[in-house]
CSV table of C-alpha atoms in Angstrom, one decimal:
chain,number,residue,atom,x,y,z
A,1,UNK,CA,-30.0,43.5,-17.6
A,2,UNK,CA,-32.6,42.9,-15.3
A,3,UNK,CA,-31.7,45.7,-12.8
A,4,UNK,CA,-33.3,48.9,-15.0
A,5,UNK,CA,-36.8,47.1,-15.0
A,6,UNK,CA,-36.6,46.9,-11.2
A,7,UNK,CA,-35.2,50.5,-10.6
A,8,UNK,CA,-37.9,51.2,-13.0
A,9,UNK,CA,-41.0,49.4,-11.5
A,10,UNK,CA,-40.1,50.9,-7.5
A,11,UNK,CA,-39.5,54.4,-9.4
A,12,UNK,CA,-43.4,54.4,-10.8
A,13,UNK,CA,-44.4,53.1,-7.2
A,14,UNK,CA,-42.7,56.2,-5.8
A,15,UNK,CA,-44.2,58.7,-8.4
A,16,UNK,CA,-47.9,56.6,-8.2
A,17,UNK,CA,-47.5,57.4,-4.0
A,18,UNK,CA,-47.0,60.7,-4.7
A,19,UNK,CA,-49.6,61.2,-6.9
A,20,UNK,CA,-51.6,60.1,-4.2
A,21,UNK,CA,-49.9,61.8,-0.9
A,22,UNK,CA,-50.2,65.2,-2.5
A,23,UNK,CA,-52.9,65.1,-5.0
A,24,UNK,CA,-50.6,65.6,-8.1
A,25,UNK,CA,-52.8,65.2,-11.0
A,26,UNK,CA,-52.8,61.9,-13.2
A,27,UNK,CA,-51.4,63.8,-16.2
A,28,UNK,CA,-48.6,64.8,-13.7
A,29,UNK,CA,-48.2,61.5,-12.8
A,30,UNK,CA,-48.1,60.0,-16.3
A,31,UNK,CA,-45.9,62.6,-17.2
A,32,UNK,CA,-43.4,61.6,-14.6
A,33,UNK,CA,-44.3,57.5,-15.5
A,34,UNK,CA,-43.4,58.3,-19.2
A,35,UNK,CA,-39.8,59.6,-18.2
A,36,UNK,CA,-39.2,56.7,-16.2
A,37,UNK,CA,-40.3,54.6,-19.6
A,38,UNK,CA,-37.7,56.3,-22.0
A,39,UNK,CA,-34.6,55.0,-20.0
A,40,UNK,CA,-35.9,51.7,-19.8
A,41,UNK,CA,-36.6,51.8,-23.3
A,42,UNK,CA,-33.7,52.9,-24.3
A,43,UNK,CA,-31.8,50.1,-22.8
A,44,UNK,CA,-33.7,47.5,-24.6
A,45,UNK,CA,-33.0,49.5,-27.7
A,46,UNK,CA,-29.4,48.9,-27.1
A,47,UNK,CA,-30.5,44.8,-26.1
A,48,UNK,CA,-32.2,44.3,-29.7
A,49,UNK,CA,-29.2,46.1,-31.4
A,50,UNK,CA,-26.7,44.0,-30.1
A,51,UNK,CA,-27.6,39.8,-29.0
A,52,UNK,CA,-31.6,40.0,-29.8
A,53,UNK,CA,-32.2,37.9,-33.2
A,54,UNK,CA,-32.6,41.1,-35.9
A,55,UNK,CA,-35.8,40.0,-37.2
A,56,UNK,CA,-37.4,39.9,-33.4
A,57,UNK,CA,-35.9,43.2,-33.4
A,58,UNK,CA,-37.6,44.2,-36.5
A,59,UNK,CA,-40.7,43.7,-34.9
A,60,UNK,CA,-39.5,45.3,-31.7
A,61,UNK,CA,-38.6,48.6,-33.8
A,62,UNK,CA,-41.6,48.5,-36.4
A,63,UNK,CA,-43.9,48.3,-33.3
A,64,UNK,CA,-42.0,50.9,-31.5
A,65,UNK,CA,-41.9,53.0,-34.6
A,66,UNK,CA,-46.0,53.1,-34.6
A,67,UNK,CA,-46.2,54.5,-31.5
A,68,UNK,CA,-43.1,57.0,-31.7
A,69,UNK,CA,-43.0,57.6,-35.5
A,70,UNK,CA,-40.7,60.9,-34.6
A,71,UNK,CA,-38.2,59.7,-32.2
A,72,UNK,CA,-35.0,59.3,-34.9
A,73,UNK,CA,-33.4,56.7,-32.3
A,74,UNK,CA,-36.2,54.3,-32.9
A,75,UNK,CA,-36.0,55.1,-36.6
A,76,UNK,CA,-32.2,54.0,-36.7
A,77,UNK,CA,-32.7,51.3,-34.5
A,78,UNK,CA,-35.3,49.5,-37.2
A,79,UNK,CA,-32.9,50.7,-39.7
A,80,UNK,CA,-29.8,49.3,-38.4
A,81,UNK,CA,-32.1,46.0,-37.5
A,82,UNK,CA,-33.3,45.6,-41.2
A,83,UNK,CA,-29.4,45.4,-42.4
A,84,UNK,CA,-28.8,42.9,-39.7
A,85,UNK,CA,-31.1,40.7,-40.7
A,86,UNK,CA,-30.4,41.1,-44.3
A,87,UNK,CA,-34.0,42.6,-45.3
A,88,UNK,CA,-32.0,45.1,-47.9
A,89,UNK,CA,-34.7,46.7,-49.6
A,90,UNK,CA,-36.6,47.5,-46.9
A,91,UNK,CA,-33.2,48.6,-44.8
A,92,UNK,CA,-32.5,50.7,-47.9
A,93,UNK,CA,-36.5,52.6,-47.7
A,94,UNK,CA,-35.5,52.7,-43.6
A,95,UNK,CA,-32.4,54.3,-43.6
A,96,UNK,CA,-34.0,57.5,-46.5
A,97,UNK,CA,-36.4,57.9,-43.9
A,98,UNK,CA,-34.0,58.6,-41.1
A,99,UNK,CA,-32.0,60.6,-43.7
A,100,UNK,CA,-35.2,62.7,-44.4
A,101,UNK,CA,-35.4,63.5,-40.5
A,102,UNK,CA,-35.0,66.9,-39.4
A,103,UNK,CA,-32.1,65.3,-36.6
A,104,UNK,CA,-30.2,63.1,-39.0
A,105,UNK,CA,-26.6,62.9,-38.8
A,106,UNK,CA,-24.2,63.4,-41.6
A,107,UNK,CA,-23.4,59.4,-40.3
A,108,UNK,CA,-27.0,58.6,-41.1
A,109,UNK,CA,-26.2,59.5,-44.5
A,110,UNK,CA,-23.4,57.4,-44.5
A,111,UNK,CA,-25.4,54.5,-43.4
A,112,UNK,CA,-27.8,55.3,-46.4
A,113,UNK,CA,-24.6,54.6,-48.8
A,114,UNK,CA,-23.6,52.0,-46.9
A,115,UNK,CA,-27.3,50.4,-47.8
A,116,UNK,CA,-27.3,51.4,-51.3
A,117,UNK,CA,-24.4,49.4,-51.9
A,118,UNK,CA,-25.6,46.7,-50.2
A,119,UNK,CA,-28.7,47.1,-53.3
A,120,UNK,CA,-26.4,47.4,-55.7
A,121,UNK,CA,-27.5,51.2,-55.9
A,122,UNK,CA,-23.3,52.1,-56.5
A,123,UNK,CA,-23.8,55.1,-58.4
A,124,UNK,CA,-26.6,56.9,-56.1
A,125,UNK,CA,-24.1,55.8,-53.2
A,126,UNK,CA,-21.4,57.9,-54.8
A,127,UNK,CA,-23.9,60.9,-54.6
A,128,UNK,CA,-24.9,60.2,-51.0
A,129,UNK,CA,-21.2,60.2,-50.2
A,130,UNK,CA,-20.3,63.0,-52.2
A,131,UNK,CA,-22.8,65.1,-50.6
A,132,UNK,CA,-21.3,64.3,-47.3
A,133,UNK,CA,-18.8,67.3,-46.0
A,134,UNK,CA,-15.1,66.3,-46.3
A,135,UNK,CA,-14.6,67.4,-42.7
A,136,UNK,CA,-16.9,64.2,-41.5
A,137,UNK,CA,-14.0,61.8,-41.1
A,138,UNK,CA,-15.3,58.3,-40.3
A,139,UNK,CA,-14.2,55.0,-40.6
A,140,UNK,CA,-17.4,53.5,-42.2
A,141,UNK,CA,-17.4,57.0,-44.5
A,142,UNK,CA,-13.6,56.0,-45.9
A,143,UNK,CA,-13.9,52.7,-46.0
A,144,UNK,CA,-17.5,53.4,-48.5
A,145,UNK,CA,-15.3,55.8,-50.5
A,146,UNK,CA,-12.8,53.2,-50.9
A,147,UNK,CA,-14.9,50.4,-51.8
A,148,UNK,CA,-16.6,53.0,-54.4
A,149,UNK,CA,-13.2,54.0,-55.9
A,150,UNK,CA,-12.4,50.6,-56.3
A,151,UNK,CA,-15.6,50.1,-58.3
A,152,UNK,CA,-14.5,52.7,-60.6
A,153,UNK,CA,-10.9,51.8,-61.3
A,154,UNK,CA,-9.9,55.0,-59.2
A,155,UNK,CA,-6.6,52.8,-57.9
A,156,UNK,CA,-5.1,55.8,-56.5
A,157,UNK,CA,-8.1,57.4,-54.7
A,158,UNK,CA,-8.8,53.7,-53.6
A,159,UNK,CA,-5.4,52.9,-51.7
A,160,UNK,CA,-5.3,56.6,-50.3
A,161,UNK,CA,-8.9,56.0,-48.9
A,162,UNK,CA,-8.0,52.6,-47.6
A,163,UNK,CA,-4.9,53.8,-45.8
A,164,UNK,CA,-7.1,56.6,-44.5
A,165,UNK,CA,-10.0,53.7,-43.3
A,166,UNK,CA,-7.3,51.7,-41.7
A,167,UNK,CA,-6.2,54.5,-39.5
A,168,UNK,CA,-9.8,55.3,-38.3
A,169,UNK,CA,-10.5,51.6,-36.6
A,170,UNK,CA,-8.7,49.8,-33.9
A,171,UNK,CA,-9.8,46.5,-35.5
A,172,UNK,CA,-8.2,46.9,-39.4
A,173,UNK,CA,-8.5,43.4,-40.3
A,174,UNK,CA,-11.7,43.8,-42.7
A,175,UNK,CA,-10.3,46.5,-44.5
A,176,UNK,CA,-6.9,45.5,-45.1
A,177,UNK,CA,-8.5,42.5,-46.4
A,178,UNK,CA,-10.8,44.6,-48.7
A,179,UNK,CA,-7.5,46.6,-49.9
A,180,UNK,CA,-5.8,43.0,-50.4
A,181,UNK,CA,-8.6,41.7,-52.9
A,182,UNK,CA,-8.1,45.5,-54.7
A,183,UNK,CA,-4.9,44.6,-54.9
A,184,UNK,CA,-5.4,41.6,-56.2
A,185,UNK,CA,-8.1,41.9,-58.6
A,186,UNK,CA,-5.3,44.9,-60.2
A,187,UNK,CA,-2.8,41.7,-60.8
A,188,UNK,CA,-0.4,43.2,-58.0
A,189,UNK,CA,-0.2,39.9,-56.0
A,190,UNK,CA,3.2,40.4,-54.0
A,191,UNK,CA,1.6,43.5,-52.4
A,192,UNK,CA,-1.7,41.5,-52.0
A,193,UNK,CA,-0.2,39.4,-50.2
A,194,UNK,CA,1.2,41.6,-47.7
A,195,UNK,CA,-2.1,43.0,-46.9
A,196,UNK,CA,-3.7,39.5,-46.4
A,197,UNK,CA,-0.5,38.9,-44.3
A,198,UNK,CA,-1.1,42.4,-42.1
A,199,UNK,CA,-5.1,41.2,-41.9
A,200,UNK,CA,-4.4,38.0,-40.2
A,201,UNK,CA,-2.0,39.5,-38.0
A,202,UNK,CA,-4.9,41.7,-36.9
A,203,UNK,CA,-7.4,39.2,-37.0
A,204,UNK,CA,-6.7,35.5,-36.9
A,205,UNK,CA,-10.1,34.2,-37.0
A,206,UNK,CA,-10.4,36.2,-40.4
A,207,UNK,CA,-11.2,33.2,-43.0
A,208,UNK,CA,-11.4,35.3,-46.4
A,209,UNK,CA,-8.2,36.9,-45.8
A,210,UNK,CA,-6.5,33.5,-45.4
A,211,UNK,CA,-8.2,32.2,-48.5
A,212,UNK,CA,-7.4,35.6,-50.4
A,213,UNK,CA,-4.1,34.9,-49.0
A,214,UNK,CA,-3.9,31.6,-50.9
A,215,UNK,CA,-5.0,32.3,-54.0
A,216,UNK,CA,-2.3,35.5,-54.0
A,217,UNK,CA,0.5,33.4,-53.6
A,218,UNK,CA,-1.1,30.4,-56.0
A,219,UNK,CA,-1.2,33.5,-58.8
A,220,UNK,CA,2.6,33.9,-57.9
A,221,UNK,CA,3.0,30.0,-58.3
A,222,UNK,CA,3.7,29.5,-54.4
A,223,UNK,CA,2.0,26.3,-53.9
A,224,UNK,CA,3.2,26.1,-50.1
A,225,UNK,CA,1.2,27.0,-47.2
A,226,UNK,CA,1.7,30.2,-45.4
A,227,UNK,CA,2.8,30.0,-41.7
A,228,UNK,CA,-0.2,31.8,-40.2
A,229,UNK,CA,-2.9,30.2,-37.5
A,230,UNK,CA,-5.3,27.9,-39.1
A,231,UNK,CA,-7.2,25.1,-37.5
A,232,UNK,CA,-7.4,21.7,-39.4
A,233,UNK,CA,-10.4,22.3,-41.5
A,234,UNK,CA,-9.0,25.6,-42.6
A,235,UNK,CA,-5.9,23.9,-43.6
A,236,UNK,CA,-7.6,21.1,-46.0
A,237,UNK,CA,-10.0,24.2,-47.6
A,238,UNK,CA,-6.3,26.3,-48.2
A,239,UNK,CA,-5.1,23.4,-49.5
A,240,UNK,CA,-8.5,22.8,-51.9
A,241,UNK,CA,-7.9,26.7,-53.0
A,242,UNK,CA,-4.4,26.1,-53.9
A,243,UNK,CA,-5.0,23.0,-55.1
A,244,UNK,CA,-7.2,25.0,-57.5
A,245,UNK,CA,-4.8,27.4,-58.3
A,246,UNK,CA,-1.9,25.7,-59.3
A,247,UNK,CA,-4.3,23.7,-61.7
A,248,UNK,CA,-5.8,27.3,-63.3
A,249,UNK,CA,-2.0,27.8,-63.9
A,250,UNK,CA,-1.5,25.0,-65.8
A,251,UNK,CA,0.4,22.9,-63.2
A,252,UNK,CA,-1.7,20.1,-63.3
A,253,UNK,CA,0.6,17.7,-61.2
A,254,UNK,CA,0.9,20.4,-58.4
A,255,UNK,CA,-2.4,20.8,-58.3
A,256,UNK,CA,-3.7,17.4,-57.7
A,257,UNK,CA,-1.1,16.7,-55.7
A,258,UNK,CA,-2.5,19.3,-53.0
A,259,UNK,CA,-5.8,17.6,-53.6
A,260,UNK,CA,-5.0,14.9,-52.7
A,261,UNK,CA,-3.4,16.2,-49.4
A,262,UNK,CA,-6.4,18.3,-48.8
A,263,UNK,CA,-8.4,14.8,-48.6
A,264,UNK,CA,-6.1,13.1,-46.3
A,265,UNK,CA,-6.3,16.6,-44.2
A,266,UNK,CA,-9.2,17.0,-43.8
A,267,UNK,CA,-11.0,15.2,-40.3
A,268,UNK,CA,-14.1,14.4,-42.8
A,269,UNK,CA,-15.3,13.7,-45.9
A,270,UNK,CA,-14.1,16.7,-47.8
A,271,UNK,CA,-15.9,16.3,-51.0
A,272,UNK,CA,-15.5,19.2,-52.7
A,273,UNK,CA,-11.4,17.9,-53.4
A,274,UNK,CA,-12.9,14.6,-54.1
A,275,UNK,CA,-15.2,15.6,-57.3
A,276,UNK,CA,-12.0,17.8,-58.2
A,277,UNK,CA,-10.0,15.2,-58.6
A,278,UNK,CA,-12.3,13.2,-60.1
A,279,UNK,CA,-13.0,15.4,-62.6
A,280,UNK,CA,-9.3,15.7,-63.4
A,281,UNK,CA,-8.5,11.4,-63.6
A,282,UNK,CA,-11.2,11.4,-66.4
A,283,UNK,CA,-9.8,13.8,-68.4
C-alpha cells in the first residue's frame, strides 16, 4: 500500500521542477499537486473502508468531510464507516445526507433503508424502498424487501424476495439463513431446516445457521446432532440449545441428558449447561 505515496511524492517533485523549469505559475502547479492528491486519497479511502478500525475511520471521513463537504465519495465513505462501527443514529443522519446529494445513487437509497432498519425506523424503510425503481435489482435491495415482508407477515412476497436475494450474491449463506429463521418463526420447521442445511453448505463458519439449525430440528423432536462441520466448542453450545429444546418440549429426561453431554463436551467450564441443570435437580 505503500507504493501510491511514493509514485505520489516523485510525481509532485516532477510537477514542483516544472513549475520551476518553465515558470508555470504556483496556481498551475497546485492545480496539478491537487490531482496527484485525489488518487492517493482515494486509495486510503478504500484502506479505512476495509481493515482500518471504523471509528479511526470516522475521524478520517469527518475530517475529510470538512474540507470536501461536496465530494459524495467522502460522504458515503463516513456513512458506510458510521454502520461499521455501530454509531446507528448518526449512520442513519449520514446516509439522508448522501441521499439528499445531487449524485446519489438509487443504491444510496438502499443503504438509507438498510440504516433505518438498523434504527428500528421499519416503516419509513418500506417508503425508501418503495420509492426505489423496480428495475434496480440488487442484492442488498431484495434481501431489505425480504427482511421487510417478513416484518409484515407478507410470507409469500417474503420467500419470492428471498429466492430473488439468493440469486443476486455468490456468497448466499446469510440469507438463506435469514429465509431459514422466516421459516421458522411461521412453525414450518422441516423446510427450516433445509435452508439452515443449504446455509452451512455455503458457509461453514456460519454459527447462527447451525444453532437455527438446532433448534429446527429440537421443534421437530430430533434431539440428535446434525452431521455438518463444527468444532468442539460449537458442539457442546449445539448440544446446550438442544439440550434446551427438548426440555421446552416437555422431554425433560432428553433434555438433561444432552446437558449433561454438553458439560463433558465441552474443553472448559461450560457454565451456562451447568446452572441449567442445576436449575432442573432442584425442581
Amino acid at each position: 500500500m505503500r507504493h501510491p505515496i511514493i509514485v505520489s511524492l516523485c510525481a509532485a517533485g516532477v510537477v514542483a521542477l516544472s513549475a520551476c523549469d518553465k515558470g508555470v505559475d504556483s496556481a498551475e502547479m497546485d492545480r496539478k499537486f491537487q490531482g496527484v492528491n485525489v488518487v492517493d486519497e482515494s486509495d486510503l479511502n478504500e484502506v479505512m473502508l476495509t481493515v482500518g478500525d471504523p471509528n479511526e475511520a470516522v475521524t478520517y471521513f469527518q475530517r475529510t468531510a470538512r474540507d470536501n463537504p461536496e465530494r459524495i465519495d467522502v460522504l458515503r465513505g463516513l456513512a458506510q464507516s458510521l454502520v461499521r462501527a455501530k454509531r446507528i443514529p448518526e449512520a442513519r443522519v449520514a446516509w439522508a445526507k448522501v441521499v439528499d446529494h445531487k449524485d446519489a445513487t438509487e443504491e444510496d437509497k438502499v443503504h438509507l433503508a438498510d440504516v433505518l432498519i438498523r434504527a428500528g425506523e421499519w416503516d419509513q424503510a418500506e417508503k425508501v424502498l418503495d420509492a426505489i425503481p423496480p428495475t434496480h435489482e440488487t442484492f442488498k435491495r431484495y434481501r431489505l424487501e425480504a427482511m421487510i415482508a417478513d416484518g409484515n407477515k407478507e410470507w409469500k412476497k417474503a420467500d419470492s424476495f428471498y429466492e430473488v436475494a439468493v440469486g443476486l450474491t455468490t456468497k448466499p449463506g446469510s440469507v438463506l439463513n435469514n429465509w431459514g429463521y422466516s421459516k421458522l418463526t411461521r412453525g414450518d420447521f422441516e423446510a427450516a431446516e433445509k435452508m439452515f442445511l443449504e446455509a452451512i453448505r455455503h458457509d461453514d463458519k456460519l454459527y447462527t445457521a447451525k444453532n437455527n439449525l438446532v433448534m429446527a430440528r429440537g421443534a421437530q423432536g430430533k434431539y440428535t446432532l446434525p452431521v455438518i462441520p463444527m468444532t468442539q466448542v460449537e458442539r457442546a453450545e449445539l448440544l446446550h440449545t438442544l439440550g434446551l429444546a427438548a426440555i421446552k418440549s416437555g422431554d425433560v429426561k432428553t433434555g438433561k441428558a444432552l446437558l449433561r453431554e454438553a458439560l463433558e463436551t465441552h474443553p472448559q467450564h461450560f457454565e451456562a449447561a451447568a446452572r441449567a441443570l442445576a436449575a432442573l435437580d432442584e425442581v
